[in-house]
Amino acid sequence: AFSPEGDYILFASHKEGQCDLWRAERADADLYWWQNQKFEVKRLTEDADVESNIRFSPDGSRLSFVKGLGDLWTMTPEGKDAKRLLRSWNPPQYDWAPDGKWIVYAIDDENFNRDIWIMPADGSSEPVNVSRHPYDEHQPVWRPDGKVIAFTGDRIDRETDIFYIWLEKEEHEKSKRDRTIEKAVKKIDDVRKKKDDKDKSKDDEPDAESEDDGEEKKSEVEKNGTEKEQEAKEQKEVPEVVIDFERIHERVRRVEIAGSTERGLFWSHDSKKLAFAATIDGKEGTYTIEIPDEPKPKLLTAKTAQQPRWLKEGDQIVWLSAGKPASVSSKGQETAYSFSAKQQVEREARFRAAFEMAWRLMRDRYYDERLGNRNWDAIRRKYAQMASKAVDAESFAIVVNLMLGELNGSHLGFSSRRSSSEPLRPDWNITTAHLGVRFDANYKGPGLKVKDVLPNGPADRQKSRIEPGEIVRSIDGADVDPGMDLTEVLNGPLDRDIRLSVHRAEDERREVVLRPISYGATWNLLYEKWIRDNRRKVNEASDGALGYVHIRGMNWPSFQKLERELYAEGAGKDGLVIDVRNNGGGFTTDHLLTILCQPVHAITVPRDGGPGYPEDRRAYATWSKPIVVLCNQNSFSNAEIFSHAIKTLKRGKLVGVPTAGGVISTGGTPVMDVGYLRLPFRGWFVSGTGEDMELNGAVPDHIIWNKPGEMPSGKDAQLDKAIEVLLADVEAWEARPMPQLRKATERAR
């Protein structure tokens, strides 16, 4: 960050083995920054905590920064008088008030709800929550005149919109007519003032006959000097920020821009416009609105960029566009300032710095401060030299992943970025086509015997149908047999016809022409076949009393599919088998619990109808009948949270084997320009026991291990047990006492 006067720079650096704040000044202050070859550098902080997000107060007398996980501090630019204003476990997004007396910030609470807060910059009183909403708000920005704070929020249908608050109640209460009159009066006053200044200037003009040329020049110099002094005075005028905190959250207003997600808010220097990045009506760019009377967005430029500032000098926006400094005029014309600079990088030092950063990130932000009960300093010493000696980014990534492995945790990983010096990989790869059939492994030949045909696959179509038991003797004219490598005849582009010679009997031959599919598509067909087989088995074993659904992932498409299948597969059934085996996780557990744990508080009956409940009154389609949940060692992350929840809430029985024991919420962050580090930051604990779900999979009520070879042969002992358990629960559920429905007119009087 440049100081307000531009005479020094503050920055964060890891150069002494830890991240501290530093101050740099030009060795020769008479030369521009880019002309200097040497700089005087001074260390401002020296501790193990990481400092970041540096900003100056408007008058430059103090600087603010985030320290550690999210504490907000201020101190003088010389590194003196450090004060902690805010203690937090997550970094705030913040902005200074124009008068430097207040700071507005957005921060998460323990429930991960982000609100907008205002606090005095000297920490003299407690912060005030000015948004108070259960959905997130982000990136507050203070208008230069000090009267408005704007921010983004997800309040309506989880769509990100712009919101703003008038800080003074009087301003909030003004109507459009009031503001129009104010503008008109100001315009008239400005015209009168100009006229009065002009008349006064004429009165002050000296008599031409009594003044010589020298006096005229002196008067002109004095006049110009006065104008410059006045201009400088106007620039230094600081607006007084007045805040009426009483019920301030009720003054939040919304700017509704349909179908758009706004981001990157920043104000014009004169407070007239609020600029932001968005895609509106299919056009991405930077837009402006005028709050509050002209909220319709106007496209300023088709460009979006980082770190925007709207300067008074030249009425222009300056920012980083595709990594290059650039400016945009108020008319939307962009000028980029390209440059080139040589940088000499020592590979060993670069990798060592990246390793130290990755090590430090895990030390400070991993969800468990015990770090797997490992001595993290010793781990650093163990791998640091190996990382610095890596010959390329991929080798470096291997070392970092070895370090992460010491934690014995889930959701960890480091991936490298391909450097420009590494060879480009081809944009094509060898594809092995699949015919949509599976062959009998016990058949000795000649040819290949079809064991089964995948439903909806290439061999299940009217013009290219193949039947189980038929023999494929050749593929594209090449004879085939069980001992050969089929990639020799199947590798190639998928977009081609493959000709098969198919025999049912020795004298029954025909040619089948089909379009193959990829192995990924084949996997999906096999998955759908597995689902159909399971449904058929559940239906037959329960005489139609039970339904079956499999949740493939804890994602939104899978959730929406489950909602549909509650009716498609559950209608008329008394119980439901819910299978989360091989489910890799996601985020939808609480949505699923809303479906499965909806309170039954009333029964409705229409005229001549039966008992029920109106679906349009519920958040989602609902299932209140008995369930059983299948889980296994491949149920991971959010699928495990779901399994734990079913058991904790006693909603149904768990059948299968313990889940993977890999439950941590994870994010991620770049590590310099070397790679990307996954960063597990939030632990999950079973509410009934307080035990961490990490390394502690959900243990089924009935543990059943399927033996090797059973499932491919069609036997699924876990599913068999689930059917048995659920039928018993259904029997008990059906025996429960039911209330006798009685109309008001049937009550005894």
PDB file of C-alpha atoms in Angstrom, residues 411-609:
ATOM      1  CA  HIS A 411      -9.471 -33.146   2.594  1.00  0.00           C
ATOM      2  CA  LEU A 412      -5.764 -32.358   2.286  1.00  0.00           C
ATOM      3  CA  GLY A 413      -3.700 -31.896  -0.836  1.00  0.00           C
ATOM      4  CA  PHE A 414      -1.380 -29.685  -2.834  1.00  0.00           C
ATOM      5  CA  SER A 415      -1.451 -29.393  -6.617  1.00  0.00           C
ATOM      6  CA  SER A 416       1.238 -27.689  -8.667  1.00  0.00           C
ATOM      7  CA  ARG A 417       0.877 -25.166 -11.443  1.00  0.00           C
ATOM      8  CA  ARG A 418       2.508 -26.023 -14.722  1.00  0.00           C
ATOM      9  CA  SER A 419       5.367 -23.623 -15.321  1.00  0.00           C
ATOM     10  CA  SER A 420       5.904 -22.034 -18.711  1.00  0.00           C
ATOM     11  CA  SER A 421       9.201 -23.917 -19.004  1.00  0.00           C
ATOM     12  CA  GLU A 422       7.528 -27.320 -18.782  1.00  0.00           C
ATOM     13  CA  PRO A 423       6.576 -28.990 -22.055  1.00  0.00           C
ATOM     14  CA  LEU A 424       3.003 -28.634 -23.224  1.00  0.00           C
ATOM     15  CA  ARG A 425       0.933 -31.764 -23.064  1.00  0.00           C
ATOM     16  CA  PRO A 426      -1.081 -32.665 -26.160  1.00  0.00           C
ATOM     17  CA  ASP A 427      -4.735 -31.647 -26.128  1.00  0.00           C
ATOM     18  CA  TRP A 428      -5.769 -35.150 -27.210  1.00  0.00           C
ATOM     19  CA  ASN A 429      -5.519 -38.554 -25.580  1.00  0.00           C
ATOM     20  CA  ILE A 430      -6.111 -42.132 -26.581  1.00  0.00           C
ATOM     21  CA  THR A 431      -9.747 -43.170 -26.141  1.00  0.00           C
ATOM     22  CA  THR A 432     -10.875 -46.751 -25.791  1.00  0.00           C
ATOM     23  CA  ALA A 433     -14.368 -47.198 -27.176  1.00  0.00           C
ATOM     24  CA  HIS A 434     -16.982 -49.300 -25.387  1.00  0.00           C
ATOM     25  CA  LEU A 435     -19.607 -51.349 -27.237  1.00  0.00           C
ATOM     26  CA  GLY A 436     -22.203 -51.287 -24.449  1.00  0.00           C
ATOM     27  CA  VAL A 437     -21.904 -55.033 -23.780  1.00  0.00           C
ATOM     28  CA  ARG A 438     -20.009 -57.117 -21.234  1.00  0.00           C
ATOM     29  CA  PHE A 439     -18.359 -60.386 -22.215  1.00  0.00           C
ATOM     30  CA  ASP A 440     -18.384 -63.721 -20.417  1.00  0.00           C
ATOM     31  CA  ALA A 441     -14.987 -64.164 -18.742  1.00  0.00           C
ATOM     32  CA  ASN A 442     -15.401 -67.955 -18.611  1.00  0.00           C
ATOM     33  CA  TYR A 443     -15.960 -68.363 -22.355  1.00  0.00           C
ATOM     34  CA  LYS A 444     -12.867 -69.770 -24.098  1.00  0.00           C
ATOM     35  CA  GLY A 445     -13.690 -68.832 -27.683  1.00  0.00           C
ATOM     36  CA  PRO A 446     -13.740 -68.596 -30.559  1.00  0.00           C
ATOM     37  CA  GLY A 447     -14.877 -64.978 -30.458  1.00  0.00           C
ATOM     38  CA  LEU A 448     -16.319 -63.175 -27.447  1.00  0.00           C
ATOM     39  CA  LYS A 449     -19.536 -64.310 -25.799  1.00  0.00           C
ATOM     40  CA  VAL A 450     -21.930 -61.542 -24.704  1.00  0.00           C
ATOM     41  CA  LYS A 451     -22.750 -61.883 -21.010  1.00  0.00           C
ATOM     42  CA  ASP A 452     -25.182 -58.960 -20.842  1.00  0.00           C
ATOM     43  CA  VAL A 453     -26.190 -55.815 -22.702  1.00  0.00           C
ATOM     44  CA  LEU A 454     -26.271 -52.483 -20.909  1.00  0.00           C
ATOM     45  CA  PRO A 455     -29.744 -50.924 -21.070  1.00  0.00           C
ATOM     46  CA  ASN A 456     -29.847 -47.749 -23.197  1.00  0.00           C
ATOM     47  CA  GLY A 457     -26.360 -48.474 -24.543  1.00  0.00           C
ATOM     48  CA  PRO A 458     -25.227 -48.768 -28.185  1.00  0.00           C
ATOM     49  CA  ALA A 459     -26.113 -52.488 -28.349  1.00  0.00           C
ATOM     50  CA  ASP A 460     -29.593 -51.904 -26.915  1.00  0.00           C
ATOM     51  CA  ARG A 461     -30.944 -49.933 -29.854  1.00  0.00           C
ATOM     52  CA  GLN A 462     -33.361 -51.149 -32.508  1.00  0.00           C
ATOM     53  CA  LYS A 463     -30.868 -50.957 -35.384  1.00  0.00           C
ATOM     54  CA  SER A 464     -27.863 -52.288 -33.470  1.00  0.00           C
ATOM     55  CA  ARG A 465     -29.342 -54.702 -30.958  1.00  0.00           C
ATOM     56  CA  ILE A 466     -27.222 -57.553 -29.639  1.00  0.00           C
ATOM     57  CA  GLU A 467     -28.615 -60.283 -27.386  1.00  0.00           C
ATOM     58  CA  PRO A 468     -26.953 -61.990 -24.400  1.00  0.00           C
ATOM     59  CA  GLY A 469     -25.411 -65.289 -25.453  1.00  0.00           C
ATOM     60  CA  GLU A 470     -24.484 -64.124 -28.945  1.00  0.00           C
ATOM     61  CA  ILE A 471     -20.868 -64.356 -30.114  1.00  0.00           C
ATOM     62  CA  VAL A 472     -18.872 -61.428 -31.507  1.00  0.00           C
ATOM     63  CA  ARG A 473     -16.396 -63.012 -33.950  1.00  0.00           C
ATOM     64  CA  SER A 474     -14.770 -59.899 -35.394  1.00  0.00           C
ATOM     65  CA  ILE A 475     -14.522 -56.137 -34.815  1.00  0.00           C
ATOM     66  CA  ASP A 476     -13.953 -53.978 -37.882  1.00  0.00           C
ATOM     67  CA  GLY A 477     -12.814 -57.072 -39.777  1.00  0.00           C
ATOM     68  CA  ALA A 478     -10.286 -58.204 -37.155  1.00  0.00           C
ATOM     69  CA  ASP A 479     -10.918 -61.581 -35.550  1.00  0.00           C
ATOM     70  CA  VAL A 480     -11.204 -61.390 -31.771  1.00  0.00           C
ATOM     71  CA  ASP A 481     -10.851 -63.896 -28.938  1.00  0.00           C
ATOM     72  CA  PRO A 482     -10.730 -63.777 -25.099  1.00  0.00           C
ATOM     73  CA  GLY A 483      -6.942 -63.759 -24.988  1.00  0.00           C
ATOM     74  CA  MET A 484      -6.321 -60.659 -27.079  1.00  0.00           C
ATOM     75  CA  ASP A 485      -5.872 -57.031 -26.054  1.00  0.00           C
ATOM     76  CA  LEU A 486      -9.120 -55.426 -27.236  1.00  0.00           C
ATOM     77  CA  THR A 487      -7.619 -51.938 -27.204  1.00  0.00           C
ATOM     78  CA  GLU A 488      -5.953 -52.930 -30.484  1.00  0.00           C
ATOM     79  CA  VAL A 489      -9.365 -52.834 -32.176  1.00  0.00           C
ATOM     80  CA  LEU A 490     -11.287 -50.424 -29.922  1.00  0.00           C
ATOM     81  CA  ASN A 491      -8.857 -47.517 -29.521  1.00  0.00           C
ATOM     82  CA  GLY A 492      -9.621 -44.502 -31.666  1.00  0.00           C
ATOM     83  CA  PRO A 493     -12.117 -41.660 -31.967  1.00  0.00           C
ATOM     84  CA  LEU A 494     -15.574 -42.243 -30.492  1.00  0.00           C
ATOM     85  CA  ASP A 495     -17.264 -40.516 -33.388  1.00  0.00           C
ATOM     86  CA  ARG A 496     -17.070 -43.491 -35.728  1.00  0.00           C
ATOM     87  CA  ASP A 497     -19.019 -46.575 -36.759  1.00  0.00           C
ATOM     88  CA  ILE A 498     -17.768 -49.957 -35.552  1.00  0.00           C
ATOM     89  CA  ARG A 499     -18.731 -53.069 -37.528  1.00  0.00           C
ATOM     90  CA  LEU A 500     -19.244 -56.308 -35.623  1.00  0.00           C
ATOM     91  CA  SER A 501     -19.676 -59.808 -37.004  1.00  0.00           C
ATOM     92  CA  VAL A 502     -22.226 -61.360 -34.625  1.00  0.00           C
ATOM     93  CA  HIS A 503     -23.108 -65.087 -34.526  1.00  0.00           C
ATOM     94  CA  ARG A 504     -26.019 -66.689 -32.698  1.00  0.00           C
ATOM     95  CA  ALA A 505     -25.276 -70.107 -34.111  1.00  0.00           C
ATOM     96  CA  GLU A 506     -22.600 -71.281 -36.500  1.00  0.00           C
ATOM     97  CA  ASP A 507     -24.832 -70.686 -39.489  1.00  0.00           C
ATOM     98  CA  GLU A 508     -26.538 -67.515 -38.172  1.00  0.00           C
ATOM     99  CA  ARG A 509     -24.309 -64.549 -38.896  1.00  0.00           C
ATOM    100  CA  ARG A 510     -25.111 -60.904 -39.237  1.00  0.00           C
ATOM    101  CA  GLU A 511     -23.295 -57.586 -39.291  1.00  0.00           C
ATOM    102  CA  VAL A 512     -24.114 -55.051 -36.579  1.00  0.00           C
ATOM    103  CA  VAL A 513     -23.019 -51.440 -37.024  1.00  0.00           C
ATOM    104  CA  LEU A 514     -23.025 -49.279 -33.905  1.00  0.00           C
ATOM    105  CA  ARG A 515     -21.656 -46.033 -32.522  1.00  0.00           C
ATOM    106  CA  PRO A 516     -19.544 -46.728 -29.411  1.00  0.00           C
ATOM    107  CA  ILE A 517     -19.493 -44.759 -26.166  1.00  0.00           C
ATOM    108  CA  SER A 518     -16.758 -43.776 -23.725  1.00  0.00           C
ATOM    109  CA  TYR A 519     -15.941 -45.661 -20.566  1.00  0.00           C
ATOM    110  CA  GLY A 520     -17.291 -42.709 -18.579  1.00  0.00           C
ATOM    111  CA  ALA A 521     -20.650 -43.057 -20.298  1.00  0.00           C
ATOM    112  CA  THR A 522     -20.471 -46.816 -19.730  1.00  0.00           C
ATOM    113  CA  TRP A 523     -19.941 -46.256 -16.030  1.00  0.00           C
ATOM    114  CA  ASN A 524     -23.136 -44.185 -15.915  1.00  0.00           C
ATOM    115  CA  LEU A 525     -25.060 -46.948 -17.691  1.00  0.00           C
ATOM    116  CA  LEU A 526     -23.709 -49.508 -15.224  1.00  0.00           C
ATOM    117  CA  TYR A 527     -24.730 -47.241 -12.365  1.00  0.00           C
ATOM    118  CA  GLU A 528     -28.284 -46.938 -13.693  1.00  0.00           C
ATOM    119  CA  LYS A 529     -28.423 -50.720 -14.163  1.00  0.00           C
ATOM    120  CA  TRP A 530     -27.276 -51.230 -10.576  1.00  0.00           C
ATOM    121  CA  ILE A 531     -30.041 -48.909  -9.357  1.00  0.00           C
ATOM    122  CA  ARG A 532     -32.701 -50.756 -11.354  1.00  0.00           C
ATOM    123  CA  ASP A 533     -31.461 -54.127 -10.104  1.00  0.00           C
ATOM    124  CA  ASN A 534     -31.568 -52.908  -6.492  1.00  0.00           C
ATOM    125  CA  ARG A 535     -35.076 -51.532  -6.899  1.00  0.00           C
ATOM    126  CA  ARG A 536     -36.289 -54.759  -8.377  1.00  0.00           C
ATOM    127  CA  LYS A 537     -34.717 -56.726  -5.535  1.00  0.00           C
ATOM    128  CA  VAL A 538     -36.230 -54.476  -2.834  1.00  0.00           C
ATOM    129  CA  ASN A 539     -39.639 -54.568  -4.469  1.00  0.00           C
ATOM    130  CA  GLU A 540     -39.633 -58.362  -4.797  1.00  0.00           C
ATOM    131  CA  ALA A 541     -38.266 -59.044  -1.305  1.00  0.00           C
ATOM    132  CA  SER A 542     -40.834 -56.761   0.350  1.00  0.00           C
ATOM    133  CA  ASP A 543     -43.841 -57.680  -1.824  1.00  0.00           C
ATOM    134  CA  GLY A 544     -43.989 -54.075  -2.987  1.00  0.00           C
ATOM    135  CA  ALA A 545     -43.995 -52.557   0.516  1.00  0.00           C
ATOM    136  CA  LEU A 546     -40.597 -50.817   0.282  1.00  0.00           C
ATOM    137  CA  GLY A 547     -38.984 -48.358  -2.097  1.00  0.00           C
ATOM    138  CA  TYR A 548     -35.297 -47.794  -2.867  1.00  0.00           C
ATOM    139  CA  VAL A 549     -33.306 -44.647  -3.682  1.00  0.00           C
ATOM    140  CA  HIS A 550     -29.571 -44.112  -4.018  1.00  0.00           C
ATOM    141  CA  ILE A 551     -28.039 -40.686  -3.365  1.00  0.00           C
ATOM    142  CA  ARG A 552     -25.016 -40.510  -5.652  1.00  0.00           C
ATOM    143  CA  GLY A 553     -23.555 -37.299  -4.231  1.00  0.00           C
ATOM    144  CA  MET A 554     -24.424 -34.695  -1.645  1.00  0.00           C
ATOM    145  CA  ASN A 555     -24.935 -32.118  -4.369  1.00  0.00           C
ATOM    146  CA  TRP A 556     -27.924 -30.185  -5.666  1.00  0.00           C
ATOM    147  CA  PRO A 557     -28.717 -32.302  -8.753  1.00  0.00           C
ATOM    148  CA  SER A 558     -28.720 -35.433  -6.571  1.00  0.00           C
ATOM    149  CA  PHE A 559     -30.966 -33.696  -4.046  1.00  0.00           C
ATOM    150  CA  GLN A 560     -33.440 -32.653  -6.721  1.00  0.00           C
ATOM    151  CA  LYS A 561     -33.413 -36.199  -8.071  1.00  0.00           C
ATOM    152  CA  LEU A 562     -34.215 -37.525  -4.593  1.00  0.00           C
ATOM    153  CA  GLU A 563     -37.181 -35.148  -4.324  1.00  0.00           C
ATOM    154  CA  ARG A 564     -38.566 -36.554  -7.565  1.00  0.00           C
ATOM    155  CA  GLU A 565     -37.908 -40.139  -6.518  1.00  0.00           C
ATOM    156  CA  LEU A 566     -39.766 -39.736  -3.229  1.00  0.00           C
ATOM    157  CA  TYR A 567     -42.855 -39.843  -5.419  1.00  0.00           C
ATOM    158  CA  ALA A 568     -41.629 -41.930  -8.327  1.00  0.00           C
ATOM    159  CA  GLU A 569     -40.264 -44.696  -6.082  1.00  0.00           C
ATOM    160  CA  GLY A 570     -41.903 -43.979  -2.727  1.00  0.00           C
ATOM    161  CA  ALA A 571     -45.556 -43.366  -3.577  1.00  0.00           C
ATOM    162  CA  GLY A 572     -47.715 -46.074  -2.015  1.00  0.00           C
ATOM    163  CA  LYS A 573     -44.745 -47.591  -0.149  1.00  0.00           C
ATOM    164  CA  ASP A 574     -44.542 -48.047   3.614  1.00  0.00           C
ATOM    165  CA  GLY A 575     -40.770 -47.691   3.967  1.00  0.00           C
ATOM    166  CA  LEU A 576     -37.782 -46.354   2.059  1.00  0.00           C
ATOM    167  CA  VAL A 577     -34.255 -47.727   1.703  1.00  0.00           C
ATOM    168  CA  ILE A 578     -31.883 -44.747   1.371  1.00  0.00           C
ATOM    169  CA  ASP A 579     -28.476 -45.791   0.041  1.00  0.00           C
ATOM    170  CA  VAL A 580     -25.454 -43.487   0.454  1.00  0.00           C
ATOM    171  CA  ARG A 581     -22.817 -46.125  -0.258  1.00  0.00           C
ATOM    172  CA  ASN A 582     -19.997 -44.826  -2.475  1.00  0.00           C
ATOM    173  CA  ASN A 583     -21.248 -41.255  -1.980  1.00  0.00           C
ATOM    174  CA  GLY A 584     -18.262 -38.886  -2.020  1.00  0.00           C
ATOM    175  CA  GLY A 585     -19.932 -36.039  -0.135  1.00  0.00           C
ATOM    176  CA  GLY A 586     -20.963 -32.454  -0.756  1.00  0.00           C
ATOM    177  CA  PHE A 587     -23.231 -30.219   1.316  1.00  0.00           C
ATOM    178  CA  THR A 588     -26.901 -31.281   1.307  1.00  0.00           C
ATOM    179  CA  THR A 589     -27.317 -33.127   4.631  1.00  0.00           C
ATOM    180  CA  ASP A 590     -29.507 -30.447   6.186  1.00  0.00           C
ATOM    181  CA  HIS A 591     -31.717 -30.295   3.107  1.00  0.00           C
ATOM    182  CA  LEU A 592     -32.162 -34.070   3.285  1.00  0.00           C
ATOM    183  CA  LEU A 593     -32.992 -33.888   6.987  1.00  0.00           C
ATOM    184  CA  THR A 594     -35.626 -31.264   6.205  1.00  0.00           C
ATOM    185  CA  ILE A 595     -37.250 -33.843   3.936  1.00  0.00           C
ATOM    186  CA  LEU A 596     -36.926 -36.738   6.379  1.00  0.00           C
ATOM    187  CA  CYS A 597     -37.461 -35.036   9.755  1.00  0.00           C
ATOM    188  CA  GLN A 598     -40.351 -32.675   9.069  1.00  0.00           C
ATOM    189  CA  PRO A 599     -42.533 -32.388  12.215  1.00  0.00           C
ATOM    190  CA  VAL A 600     -45.974 -33.942  11.834  1.00  0.00           C
ATOM    191  CA  HIS A 601     -48.146 -31.421  13.656  1.00  0.00           C
ATOM    192  CA  ALA A 602     -51.472 -31.669  11.828  1.00  0.00           C
ATOM    193  CA  ILE A 603     -53.582 -33.756   9.465  1.00  0.00           C
ATOM    194  CA  THR A 604     -55.755 -32.272   6.735  1.00  0.00           C
ATOM    195  CA  VAL A 605     -58.852 -33.777   5.128  1.00  0.00           C
ATOM    196  CA  PRO A 606     -60.744 -32.277   2.148  1.00  0.00           C
ATOM    197  CA  ARG A 607     -64.425 -32.943   1.495  1.00  0.00           C
ATOM    198  CA  ASP A 608     -64.834 -36.622   0.547  1.00  0.00           C
ATOM    199  CA  GLY A 609     -61.036 -37.042   0.687  1.00  0.00           C
TER     200      GLY A 609
END
